[in-house]
Short mmCIF file of C-alpha atoms in Angstrom, two decimals:
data_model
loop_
_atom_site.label_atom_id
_atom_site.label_comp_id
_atom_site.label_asym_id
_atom_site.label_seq_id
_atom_site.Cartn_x
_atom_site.Cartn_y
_atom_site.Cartn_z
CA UNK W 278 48.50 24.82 37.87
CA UNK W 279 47.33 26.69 34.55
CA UNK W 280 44.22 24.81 32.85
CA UNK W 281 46.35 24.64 29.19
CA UNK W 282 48.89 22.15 31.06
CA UNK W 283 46.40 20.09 32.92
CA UNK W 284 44.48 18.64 29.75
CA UNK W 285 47.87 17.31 28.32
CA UNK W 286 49.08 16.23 32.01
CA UNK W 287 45.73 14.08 31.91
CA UNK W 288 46.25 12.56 28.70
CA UNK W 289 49.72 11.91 29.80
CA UNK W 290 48.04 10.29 32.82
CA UNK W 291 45.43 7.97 30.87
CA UNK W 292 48.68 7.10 28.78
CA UNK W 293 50.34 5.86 31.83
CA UNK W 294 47.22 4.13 32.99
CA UNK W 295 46.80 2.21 29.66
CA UNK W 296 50.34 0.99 29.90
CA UNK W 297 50.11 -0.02 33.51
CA UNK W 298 46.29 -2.03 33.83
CA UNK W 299 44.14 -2.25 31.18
CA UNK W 300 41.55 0.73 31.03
CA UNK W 301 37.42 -0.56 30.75
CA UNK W 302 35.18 1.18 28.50
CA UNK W 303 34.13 4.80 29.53
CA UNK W 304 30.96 4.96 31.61
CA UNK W 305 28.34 7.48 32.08
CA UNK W 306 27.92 9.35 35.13
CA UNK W 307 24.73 12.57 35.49
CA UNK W 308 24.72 14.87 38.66
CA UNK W 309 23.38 18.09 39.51
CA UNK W 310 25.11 21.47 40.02
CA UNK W 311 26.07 21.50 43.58
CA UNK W 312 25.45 18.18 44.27
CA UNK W 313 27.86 15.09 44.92
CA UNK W 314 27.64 11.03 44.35
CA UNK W 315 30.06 8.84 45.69
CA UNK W 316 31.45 5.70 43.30
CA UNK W 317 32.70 2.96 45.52
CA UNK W 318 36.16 1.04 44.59
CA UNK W 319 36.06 -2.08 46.66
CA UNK W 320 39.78 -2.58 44.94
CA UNK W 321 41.22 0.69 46.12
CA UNK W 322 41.97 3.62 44.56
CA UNK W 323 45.74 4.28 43.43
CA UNK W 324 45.32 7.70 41.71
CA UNK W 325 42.51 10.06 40.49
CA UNK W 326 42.68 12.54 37.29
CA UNK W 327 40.10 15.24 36.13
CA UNK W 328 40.35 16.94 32.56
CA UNK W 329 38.29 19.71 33.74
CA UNK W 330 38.48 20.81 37.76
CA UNK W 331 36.12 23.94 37.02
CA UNK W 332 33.14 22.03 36.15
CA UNK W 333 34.17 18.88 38.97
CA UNK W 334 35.14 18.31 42.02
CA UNK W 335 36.81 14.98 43.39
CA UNK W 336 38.45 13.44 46.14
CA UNK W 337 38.99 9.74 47.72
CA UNK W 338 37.27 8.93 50.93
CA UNK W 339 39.33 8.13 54.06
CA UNK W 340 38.91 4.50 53.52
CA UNK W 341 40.39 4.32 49.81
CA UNK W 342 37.61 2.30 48.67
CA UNK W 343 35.42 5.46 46.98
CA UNK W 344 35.24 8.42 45.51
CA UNK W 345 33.13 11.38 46.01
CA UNK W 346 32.92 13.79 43.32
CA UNK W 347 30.67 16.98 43.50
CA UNK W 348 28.85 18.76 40.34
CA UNK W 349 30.65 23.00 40.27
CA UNK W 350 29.29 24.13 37.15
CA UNK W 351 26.73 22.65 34.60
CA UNK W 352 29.49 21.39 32.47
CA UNK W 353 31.60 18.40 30.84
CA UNK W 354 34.05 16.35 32.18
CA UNK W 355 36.15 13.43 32.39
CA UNK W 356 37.42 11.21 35.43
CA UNK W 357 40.05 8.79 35.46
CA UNK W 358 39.90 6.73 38.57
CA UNK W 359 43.38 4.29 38.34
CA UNK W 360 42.35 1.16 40.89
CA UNK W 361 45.12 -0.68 43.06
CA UNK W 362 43.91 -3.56 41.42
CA UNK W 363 42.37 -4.35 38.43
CA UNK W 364 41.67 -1.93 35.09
CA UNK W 365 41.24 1.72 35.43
CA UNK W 366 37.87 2.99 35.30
CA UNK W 367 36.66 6.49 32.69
CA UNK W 368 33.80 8.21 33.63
CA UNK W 369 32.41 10.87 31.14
CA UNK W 370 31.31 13.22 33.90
CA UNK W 371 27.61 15.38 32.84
CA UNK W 372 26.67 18.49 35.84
CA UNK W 373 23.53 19.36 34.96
CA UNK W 374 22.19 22.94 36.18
CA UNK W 375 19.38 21.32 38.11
CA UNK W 376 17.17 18.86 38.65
CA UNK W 377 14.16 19.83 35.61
CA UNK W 378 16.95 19.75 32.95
CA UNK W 379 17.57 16.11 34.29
CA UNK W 380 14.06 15.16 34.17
CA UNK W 381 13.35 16.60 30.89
CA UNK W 382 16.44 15.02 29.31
CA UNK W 383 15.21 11.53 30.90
CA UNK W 384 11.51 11.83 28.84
CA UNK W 385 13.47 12.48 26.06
CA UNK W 386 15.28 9.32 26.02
CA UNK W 387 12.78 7.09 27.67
CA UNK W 388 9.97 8.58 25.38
CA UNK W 389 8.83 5.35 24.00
CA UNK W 390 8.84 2.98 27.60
CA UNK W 391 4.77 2.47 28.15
CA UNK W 392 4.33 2.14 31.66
CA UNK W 393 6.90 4.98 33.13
CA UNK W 394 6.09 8.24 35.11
CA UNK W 395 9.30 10.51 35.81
CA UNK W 396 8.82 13.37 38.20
CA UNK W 397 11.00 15.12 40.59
CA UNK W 398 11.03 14.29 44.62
CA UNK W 399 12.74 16.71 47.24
CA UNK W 400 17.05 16.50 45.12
CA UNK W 401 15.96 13.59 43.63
CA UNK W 402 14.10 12.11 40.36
CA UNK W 403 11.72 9.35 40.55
CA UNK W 404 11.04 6.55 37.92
CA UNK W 405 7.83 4.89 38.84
CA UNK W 406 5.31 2.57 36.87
CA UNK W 407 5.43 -0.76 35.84
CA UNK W 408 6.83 -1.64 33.18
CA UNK W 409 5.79 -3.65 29.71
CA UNK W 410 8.74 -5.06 28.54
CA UNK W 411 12.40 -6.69 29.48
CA UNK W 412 13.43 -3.86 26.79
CA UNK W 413 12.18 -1.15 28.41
CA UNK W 414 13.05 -2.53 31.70
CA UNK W 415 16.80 -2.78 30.26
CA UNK W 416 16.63 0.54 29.08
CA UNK W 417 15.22 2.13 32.05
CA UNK W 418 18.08 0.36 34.37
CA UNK W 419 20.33 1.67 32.00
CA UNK W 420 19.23 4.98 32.40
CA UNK W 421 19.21 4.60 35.85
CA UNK W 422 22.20 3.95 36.53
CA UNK W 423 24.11 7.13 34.12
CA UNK W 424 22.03 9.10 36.20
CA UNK W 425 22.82 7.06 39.71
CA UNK W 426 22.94 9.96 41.70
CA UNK W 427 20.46 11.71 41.04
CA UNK W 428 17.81 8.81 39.85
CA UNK W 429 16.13 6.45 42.09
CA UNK W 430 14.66 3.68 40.25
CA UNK W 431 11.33 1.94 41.78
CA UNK W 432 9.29 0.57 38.73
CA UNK W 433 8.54 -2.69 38.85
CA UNK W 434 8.08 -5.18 35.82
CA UNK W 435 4.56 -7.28 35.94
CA UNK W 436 4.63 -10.37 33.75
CA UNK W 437 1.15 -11.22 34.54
CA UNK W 438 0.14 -7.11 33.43
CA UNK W 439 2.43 -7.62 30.75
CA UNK W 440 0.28 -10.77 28.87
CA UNK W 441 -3.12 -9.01 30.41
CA UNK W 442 -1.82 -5.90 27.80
CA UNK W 443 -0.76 -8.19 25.33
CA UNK W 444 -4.16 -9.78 25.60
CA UNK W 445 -6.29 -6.84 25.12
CA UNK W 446 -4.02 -5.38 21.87
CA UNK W 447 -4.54 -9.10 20.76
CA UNK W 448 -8.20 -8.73 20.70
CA UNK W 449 -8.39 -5.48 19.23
CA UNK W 450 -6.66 -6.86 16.45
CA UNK W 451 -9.32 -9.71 15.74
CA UNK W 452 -7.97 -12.65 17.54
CA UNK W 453 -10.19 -12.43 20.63
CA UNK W 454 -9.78 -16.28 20.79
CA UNK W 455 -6.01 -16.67 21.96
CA UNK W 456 -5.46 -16.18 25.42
CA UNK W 457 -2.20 -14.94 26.78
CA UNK W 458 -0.16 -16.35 30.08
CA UNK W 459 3.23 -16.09 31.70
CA UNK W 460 5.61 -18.70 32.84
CA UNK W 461 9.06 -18.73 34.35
CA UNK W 462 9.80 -15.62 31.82
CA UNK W 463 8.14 -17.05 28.85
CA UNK W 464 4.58 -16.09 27.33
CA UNK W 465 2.40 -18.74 26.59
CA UNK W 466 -0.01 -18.61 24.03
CA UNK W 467 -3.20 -20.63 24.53
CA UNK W 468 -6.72 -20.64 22.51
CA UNK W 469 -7.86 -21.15 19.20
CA UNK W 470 -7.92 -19.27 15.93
CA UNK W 471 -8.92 -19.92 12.70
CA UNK W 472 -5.81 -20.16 10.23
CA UNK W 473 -2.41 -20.89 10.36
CA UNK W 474 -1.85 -17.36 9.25
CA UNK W 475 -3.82 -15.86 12.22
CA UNK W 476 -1.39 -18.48 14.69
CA UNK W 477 1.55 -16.74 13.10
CA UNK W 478 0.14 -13.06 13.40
CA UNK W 479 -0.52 -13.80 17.06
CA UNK W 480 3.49 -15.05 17.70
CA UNK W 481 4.73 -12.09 15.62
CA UNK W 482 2.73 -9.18 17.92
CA UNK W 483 3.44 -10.68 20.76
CA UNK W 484 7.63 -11.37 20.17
CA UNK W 485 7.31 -7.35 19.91
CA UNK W 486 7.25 -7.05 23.55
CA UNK W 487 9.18 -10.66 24.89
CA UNK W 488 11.11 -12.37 22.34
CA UNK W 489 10.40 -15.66 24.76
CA UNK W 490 7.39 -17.28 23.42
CA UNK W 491 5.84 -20.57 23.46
CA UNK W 492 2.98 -20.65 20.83
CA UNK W 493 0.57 -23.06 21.78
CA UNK W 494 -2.57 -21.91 19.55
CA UNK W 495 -4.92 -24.31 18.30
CA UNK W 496 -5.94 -23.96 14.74
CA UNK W 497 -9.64 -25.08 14.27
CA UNK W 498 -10.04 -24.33 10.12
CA UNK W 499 -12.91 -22.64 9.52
CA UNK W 500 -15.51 -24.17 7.53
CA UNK W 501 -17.08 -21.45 5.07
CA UNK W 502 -20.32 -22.04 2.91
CA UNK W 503 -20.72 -20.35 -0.09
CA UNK W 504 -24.91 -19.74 -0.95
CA UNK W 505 -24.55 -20.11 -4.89
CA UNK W 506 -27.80 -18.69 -6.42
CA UNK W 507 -28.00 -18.16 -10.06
CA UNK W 508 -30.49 -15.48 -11.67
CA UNK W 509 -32.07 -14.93 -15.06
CA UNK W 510 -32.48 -11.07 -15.21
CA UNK W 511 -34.27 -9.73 -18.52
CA UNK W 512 -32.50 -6.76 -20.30
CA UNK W 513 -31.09 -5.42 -24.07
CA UNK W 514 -28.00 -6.44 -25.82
CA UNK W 515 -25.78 -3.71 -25.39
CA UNK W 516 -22.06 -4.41 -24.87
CA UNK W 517 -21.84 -2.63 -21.88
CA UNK W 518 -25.07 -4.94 -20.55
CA UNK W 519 -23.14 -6.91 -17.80
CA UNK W 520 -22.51 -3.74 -16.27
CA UNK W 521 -25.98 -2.49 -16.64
CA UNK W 522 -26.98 -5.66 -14.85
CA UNK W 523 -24.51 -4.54 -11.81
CA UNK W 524 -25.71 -1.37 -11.64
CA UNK W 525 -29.59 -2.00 -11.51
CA UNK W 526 -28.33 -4.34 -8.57
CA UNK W 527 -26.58 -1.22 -7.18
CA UNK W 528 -23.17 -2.99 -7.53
CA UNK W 529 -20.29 -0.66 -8.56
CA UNK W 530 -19.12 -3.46 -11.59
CA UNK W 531 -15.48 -4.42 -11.87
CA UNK W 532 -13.06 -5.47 -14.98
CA UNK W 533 -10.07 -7.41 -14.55
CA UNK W 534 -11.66 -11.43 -15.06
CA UNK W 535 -9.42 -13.43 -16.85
CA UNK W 536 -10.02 -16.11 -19.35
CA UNK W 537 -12.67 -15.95 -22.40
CA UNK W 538 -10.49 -15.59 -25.19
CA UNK W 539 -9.50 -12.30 -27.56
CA UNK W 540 -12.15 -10.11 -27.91
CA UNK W 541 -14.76 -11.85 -25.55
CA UNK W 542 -16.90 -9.03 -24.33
CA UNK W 543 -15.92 -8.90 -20.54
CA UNK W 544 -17.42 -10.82 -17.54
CA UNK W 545 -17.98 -8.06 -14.88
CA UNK W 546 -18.16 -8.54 -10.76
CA UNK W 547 -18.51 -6.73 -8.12
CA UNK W 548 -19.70 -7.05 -3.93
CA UNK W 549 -22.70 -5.91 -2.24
CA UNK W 550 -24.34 -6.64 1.04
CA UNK W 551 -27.21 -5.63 -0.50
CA UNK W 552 -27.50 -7.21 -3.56
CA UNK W 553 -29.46 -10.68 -2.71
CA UNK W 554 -32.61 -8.09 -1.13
CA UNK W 555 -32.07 -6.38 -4.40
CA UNK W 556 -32.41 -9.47 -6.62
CA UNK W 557 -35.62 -10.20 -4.50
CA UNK W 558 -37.14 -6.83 -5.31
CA UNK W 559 -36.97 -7.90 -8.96
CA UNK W 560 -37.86 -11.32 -8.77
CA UNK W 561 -40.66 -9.92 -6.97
CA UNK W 562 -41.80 -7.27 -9.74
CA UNK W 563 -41.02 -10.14 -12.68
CA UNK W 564 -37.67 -8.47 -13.97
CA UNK W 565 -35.84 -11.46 -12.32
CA UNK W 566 -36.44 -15.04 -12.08
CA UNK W 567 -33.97 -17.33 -9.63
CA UNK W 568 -32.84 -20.52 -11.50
CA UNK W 569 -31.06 -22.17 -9.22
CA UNK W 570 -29.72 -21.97 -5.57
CA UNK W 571 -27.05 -24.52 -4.07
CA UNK W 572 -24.43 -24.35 -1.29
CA UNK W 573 -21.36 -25.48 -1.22
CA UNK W 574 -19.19 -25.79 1.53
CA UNK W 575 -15.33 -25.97 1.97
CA UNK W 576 -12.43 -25.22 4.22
CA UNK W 577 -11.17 -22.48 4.46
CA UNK W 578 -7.84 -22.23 1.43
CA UNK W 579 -9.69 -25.31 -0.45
CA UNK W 580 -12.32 -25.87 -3.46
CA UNK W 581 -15.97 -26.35 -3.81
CA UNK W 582 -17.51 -27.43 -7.02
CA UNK W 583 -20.31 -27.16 -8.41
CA UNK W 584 -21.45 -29.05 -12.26
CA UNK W 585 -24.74 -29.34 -14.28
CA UNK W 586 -24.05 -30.54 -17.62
CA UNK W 587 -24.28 -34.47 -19.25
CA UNK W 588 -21.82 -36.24 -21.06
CA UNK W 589 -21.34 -37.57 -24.55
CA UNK W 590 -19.82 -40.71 -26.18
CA UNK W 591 -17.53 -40.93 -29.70
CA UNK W 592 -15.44 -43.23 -31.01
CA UNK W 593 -11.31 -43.16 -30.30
CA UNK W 594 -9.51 -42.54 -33.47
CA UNK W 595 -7.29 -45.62 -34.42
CA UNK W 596 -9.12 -48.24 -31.38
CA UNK W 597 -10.09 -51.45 -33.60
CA UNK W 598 -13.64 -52.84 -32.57
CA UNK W 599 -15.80 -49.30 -32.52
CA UNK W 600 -14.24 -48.49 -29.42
CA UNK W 601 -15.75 -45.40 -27.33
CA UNK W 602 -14.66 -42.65 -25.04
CA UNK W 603 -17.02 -40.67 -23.01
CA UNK W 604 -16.14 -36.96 -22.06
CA UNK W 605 -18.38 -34.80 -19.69
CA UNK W 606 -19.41 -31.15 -20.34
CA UNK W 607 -21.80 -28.60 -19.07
CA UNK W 608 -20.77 -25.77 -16.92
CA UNK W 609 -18.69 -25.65 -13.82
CA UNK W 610 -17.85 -23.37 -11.03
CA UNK W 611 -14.96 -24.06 -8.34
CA UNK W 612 -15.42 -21.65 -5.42
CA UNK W 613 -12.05 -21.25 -3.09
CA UNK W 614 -12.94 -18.90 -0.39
CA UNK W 615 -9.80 -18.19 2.13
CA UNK W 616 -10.88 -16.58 5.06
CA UNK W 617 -8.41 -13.26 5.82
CA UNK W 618 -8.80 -12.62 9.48
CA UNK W 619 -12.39 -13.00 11.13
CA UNK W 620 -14.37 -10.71 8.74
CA UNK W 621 -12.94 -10.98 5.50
CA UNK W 622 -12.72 -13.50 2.86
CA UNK W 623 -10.79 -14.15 -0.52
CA UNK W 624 -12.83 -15.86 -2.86
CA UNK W 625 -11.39 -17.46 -6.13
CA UNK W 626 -14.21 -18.01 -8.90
CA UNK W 627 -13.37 -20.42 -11.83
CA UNK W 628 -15.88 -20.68 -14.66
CA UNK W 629 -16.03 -23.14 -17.43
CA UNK W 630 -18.76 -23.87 -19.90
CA UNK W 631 -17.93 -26.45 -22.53
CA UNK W 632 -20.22 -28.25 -25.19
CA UNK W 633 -19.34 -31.24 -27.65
CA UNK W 634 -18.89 -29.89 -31.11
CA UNK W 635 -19.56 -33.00 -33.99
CA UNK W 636 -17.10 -33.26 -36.09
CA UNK W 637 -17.37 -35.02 -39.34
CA UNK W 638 -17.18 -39.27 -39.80
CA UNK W 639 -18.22 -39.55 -35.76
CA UNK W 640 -16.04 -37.95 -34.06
CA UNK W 641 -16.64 -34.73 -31.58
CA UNK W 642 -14.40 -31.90 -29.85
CA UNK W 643 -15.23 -30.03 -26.84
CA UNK W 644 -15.53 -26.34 -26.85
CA UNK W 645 -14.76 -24.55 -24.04
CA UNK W 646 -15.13 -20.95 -22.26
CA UNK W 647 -13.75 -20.06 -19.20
CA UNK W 648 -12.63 -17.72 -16.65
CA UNK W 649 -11.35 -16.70 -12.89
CA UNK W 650 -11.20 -13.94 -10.74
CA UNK W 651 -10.43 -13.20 -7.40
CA UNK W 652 -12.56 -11.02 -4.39
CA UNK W 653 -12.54 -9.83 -1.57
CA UNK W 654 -15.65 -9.24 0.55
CA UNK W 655 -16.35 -9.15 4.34
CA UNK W 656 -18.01 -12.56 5.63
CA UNK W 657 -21.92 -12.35 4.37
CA UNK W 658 -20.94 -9.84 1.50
CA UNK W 659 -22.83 -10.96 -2.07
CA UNK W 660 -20.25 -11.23 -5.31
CA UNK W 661 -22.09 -10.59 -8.40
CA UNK W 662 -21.02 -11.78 -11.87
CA UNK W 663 -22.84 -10.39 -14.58
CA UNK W 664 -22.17 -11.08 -18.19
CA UNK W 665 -21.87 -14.55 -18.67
CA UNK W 666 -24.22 -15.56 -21.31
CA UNK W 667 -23.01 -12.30 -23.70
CA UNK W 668 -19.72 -14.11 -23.50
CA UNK W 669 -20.70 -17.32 -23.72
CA UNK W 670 -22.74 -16.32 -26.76
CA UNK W 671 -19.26 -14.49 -27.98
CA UNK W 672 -17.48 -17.83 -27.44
CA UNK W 673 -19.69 -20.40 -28.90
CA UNK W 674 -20.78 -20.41 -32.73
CA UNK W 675 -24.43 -21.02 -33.13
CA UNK W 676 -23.99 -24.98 -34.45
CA UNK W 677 -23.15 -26.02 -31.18
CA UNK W 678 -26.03 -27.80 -29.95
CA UNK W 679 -24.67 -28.77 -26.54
CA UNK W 680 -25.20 -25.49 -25.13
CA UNK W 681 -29.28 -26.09 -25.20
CA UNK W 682 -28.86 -29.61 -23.46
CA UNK W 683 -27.03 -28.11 -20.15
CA UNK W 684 -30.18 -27.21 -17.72
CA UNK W 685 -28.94 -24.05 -16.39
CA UNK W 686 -28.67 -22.53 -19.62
CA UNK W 687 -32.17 -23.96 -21.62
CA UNK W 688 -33.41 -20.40 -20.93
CA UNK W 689 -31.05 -18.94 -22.79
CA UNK W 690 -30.02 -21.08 -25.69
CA UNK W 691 -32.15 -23.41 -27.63
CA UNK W 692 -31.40 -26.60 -28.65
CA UNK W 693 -29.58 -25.54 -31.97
CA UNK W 694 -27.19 -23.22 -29.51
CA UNK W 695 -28.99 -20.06 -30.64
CA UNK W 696 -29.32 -17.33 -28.53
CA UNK W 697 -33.23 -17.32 -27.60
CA UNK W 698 -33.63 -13.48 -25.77
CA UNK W 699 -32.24 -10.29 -24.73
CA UNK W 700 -31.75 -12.15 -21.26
CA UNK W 701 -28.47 -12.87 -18.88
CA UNK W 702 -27.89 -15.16 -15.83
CA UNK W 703 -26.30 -13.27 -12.78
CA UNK W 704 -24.38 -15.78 -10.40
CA UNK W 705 -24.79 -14.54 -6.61
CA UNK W 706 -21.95 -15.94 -4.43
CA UNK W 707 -22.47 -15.52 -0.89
CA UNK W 708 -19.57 -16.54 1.54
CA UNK W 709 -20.55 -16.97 5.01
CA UNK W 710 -18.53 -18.67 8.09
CA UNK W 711 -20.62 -21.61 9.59
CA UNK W 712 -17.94 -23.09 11.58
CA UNK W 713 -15.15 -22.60 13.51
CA UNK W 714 -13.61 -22.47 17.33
CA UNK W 715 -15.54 -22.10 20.24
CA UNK W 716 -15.35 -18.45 21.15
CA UNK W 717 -18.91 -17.00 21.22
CA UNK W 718 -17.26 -14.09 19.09
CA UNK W 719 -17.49 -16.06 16.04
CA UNK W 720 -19.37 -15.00 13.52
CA UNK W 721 -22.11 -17.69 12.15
CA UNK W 722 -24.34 -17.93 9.37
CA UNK W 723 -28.31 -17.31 10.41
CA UNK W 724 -28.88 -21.08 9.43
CA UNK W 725 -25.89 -22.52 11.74
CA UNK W 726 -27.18 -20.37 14.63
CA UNK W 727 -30.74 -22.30 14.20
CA UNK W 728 -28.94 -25.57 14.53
CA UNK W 729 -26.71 -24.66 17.19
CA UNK W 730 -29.81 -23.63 18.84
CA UNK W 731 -31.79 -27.07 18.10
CA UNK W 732 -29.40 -28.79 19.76
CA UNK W 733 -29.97 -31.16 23.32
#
């Protein structure tokens, strides 16, 4: 029979098929030039059609319950295997020229599965290794079976090598305190981290490889103290003298504070890990003089304050009998730090200096200056603010006594609110982590590891 009536006898005979059983999706089938592979048909087989004989061979085994087909030339195509009972089966027939173009066509598509060696044994190719993920393990079996007659399959799937991987990535990626276990096809995730954020991070890399996963993590919140030292460091009055303060600390200074009002000269920052040995070198040679040194100590994601300042008295507009209302001022700092992982933290700053102003026939308003802004550092990092007083000084007009009577800034303004040097305060902020979960990893501050090490 010419080739140019077989193609449309074989349509004719899917046609035929169609009408009498329904037909299943196509399958995939690989073999090798000269080789065969036999595809069993516990139902029976009725009928067999190929759309091209030169490039396959078939034929039903004595029993009716297979068929062996044999690669001819490396080609294309199509079987139609009609069952006694049941749909009729498509197979989209591949005949490789030999066995490397089958193993190089099999690292193409199973380029990605960690875990798998393919190499070629005697007329056969191996897949070896064990593998990572129910994915890949899909994917390989898929694989697998396309290539069934030429492929033998033997890798293995290790749940317990599996979470040991997962593990390992888990620590590289900073959360060396959650440990990593398998049950009944589910990962379990045990331990202890420091944020809710670093709970979710841990679920999210690990539903990469097993979308199973029971997330047991502890979160311990991390406490975080923040050493608050404030400086007086002598200098000139040049507009550009906050960041002549940064750079004698060898900070690289930083716009972008908000708050102080239209035409305030700018508050500059910027992070060292340097900078409090700095401040020491000029303390020690009398360019510097500390003023004041506090910690405060928070959660991580909430607020630490710190106020110096007094509080003043007037009387409430339109209260019969003298009544009086007392109002506090002075100057203020909230500290947020928010650690970000187990070396870095996000500190929000908020500044606020306010004095009373006397008004005329007893009563008073408060004026006020401030101003936020938001770093990063690594845990143990110094933020520097420079600047303060120049925009203070900016702010306030010299009749505002108030400004003399808050203690942290007598050295720089008199009692009449006047300016009395060339001077400006420097506010150190030190973040450091002083406790958290239990895994030795942790970083502490010096002080914590002196108490951890006093104790019984």
């Amino acid at each position: 029979m010419k080739l140019n009536r077989l193609i449309p006898m074989f349509a004719l005979a899917i046609g035929m098929a169609t009408r009498a059983h329904a037909q299943a999706p196509a399958q995939e089938l690989v073999i090798v030039k000269g080789s065969s592979i036999s595809i069993p048909v516990p139902e029976g087989v009725q009928r067999i059609t190929i759309s091209k004989p030169s490039a396959i061979d078939a034929t039903v085994a004595a029993d009716g319950q297979s068929v062996v087909v044999m690669g001819k030339e490396a080609d294309a195509s199509e079987l139609l295997i009609e069952r006694r009972k049941g749909a009729s089966v498509l197979y989209n027939v591949q005949v490789k020229a030999d066995l490397e173009t089958i193993i190089n066509d099999l690292k193409g598509v199973l380029a990605k599965v960690e875990g798998l060696t393919i190499r070629g044994h005697a007329n056969r190719v191996l897949l070896e290794g064990t593998l990572l993920t129910p994915d890949d393990q899909a994917k390989v079996e898929k694989w697998a079976a396309i290539y069934g007659g030429v492929v033998v399959n033997e890798t293995k799937f290790d749940f317990n090598a599996q979470a040991e991987a997962i593990q390992d990535e888990l620590k590289e990626a900073g959360l060396s305190g959650v440990k990593v276990k398998h049950r009944n096809g589910t990962l379990i995730l045990e331990g202890t981290v420091m944020s809710e954020l670093e709970k979710r991070r841990a679920e999210e890399r690990t539903k990469l490889y097993i979308p199973k996963v029971l997330n047991q993590i502890e979160v311990r919140e991390a406490n975080i103290e923040s050493d608050l030292t404030f400086v007086q460091v002598n200098g000139d009055r040049s507009s550009s003298y906050g960041n002549n303060v940064l750079k004698s600390l060898g900070v690289s200074g930083q716009t972008g504070v908000s708050g102080g009002g239209k035409g305030i000269p700018s508050i500059t920052y910027g992070a060292s890990a340097s900078a409090a040995a700095r401040i020491n070198a000029l303390t020690g040679n009398g360019s510097a003089k500390q003023i004041l040194k506090q910690d405060l100590t928070a959660k991580s994601g909430h607020e630490a304050t710190f106020m110096q300042g007094g509080n003043t008295s007037f009387q409430v507009t339109g209260q019969s009998g003298g009544d009086l209302k007392t109002v506090e001022y002075g100057l203020m700092l909230r500290i947020k730090p928010t650690l970000m992982g187990r070396e870095e933290v996000e500190t929000e700053v908020y500044i606020q200096v306010s004095a009373p102003n006397p008004k005329g026939g007893g009563a008073i308003s408060l004026t006020k200056f401030e101003t936020r802004t938001l770093v990063k550092t690594r845990l143990g990092e110094s933020i520097v603010l420079s600047g303060l007083i120049q925009s203070i000084e900016s702010q306030f007009s010299e009749k505002t006594p108030g400004l003399g009577s808050i203690p942290l800034l007598q050295l720089f303004f008199s009692e009449k609110g006047r300016r009395k040097d060339n001077s400006e305060m420097v506010v150190v902020i030190t973040p450091k982590l002083i406790s958290t979960a239990t895994d030795s990893s942790q970083p502490f501050s010096e002080e914590r590891r002196e108490l951890l090490k006093q104790r019984p």
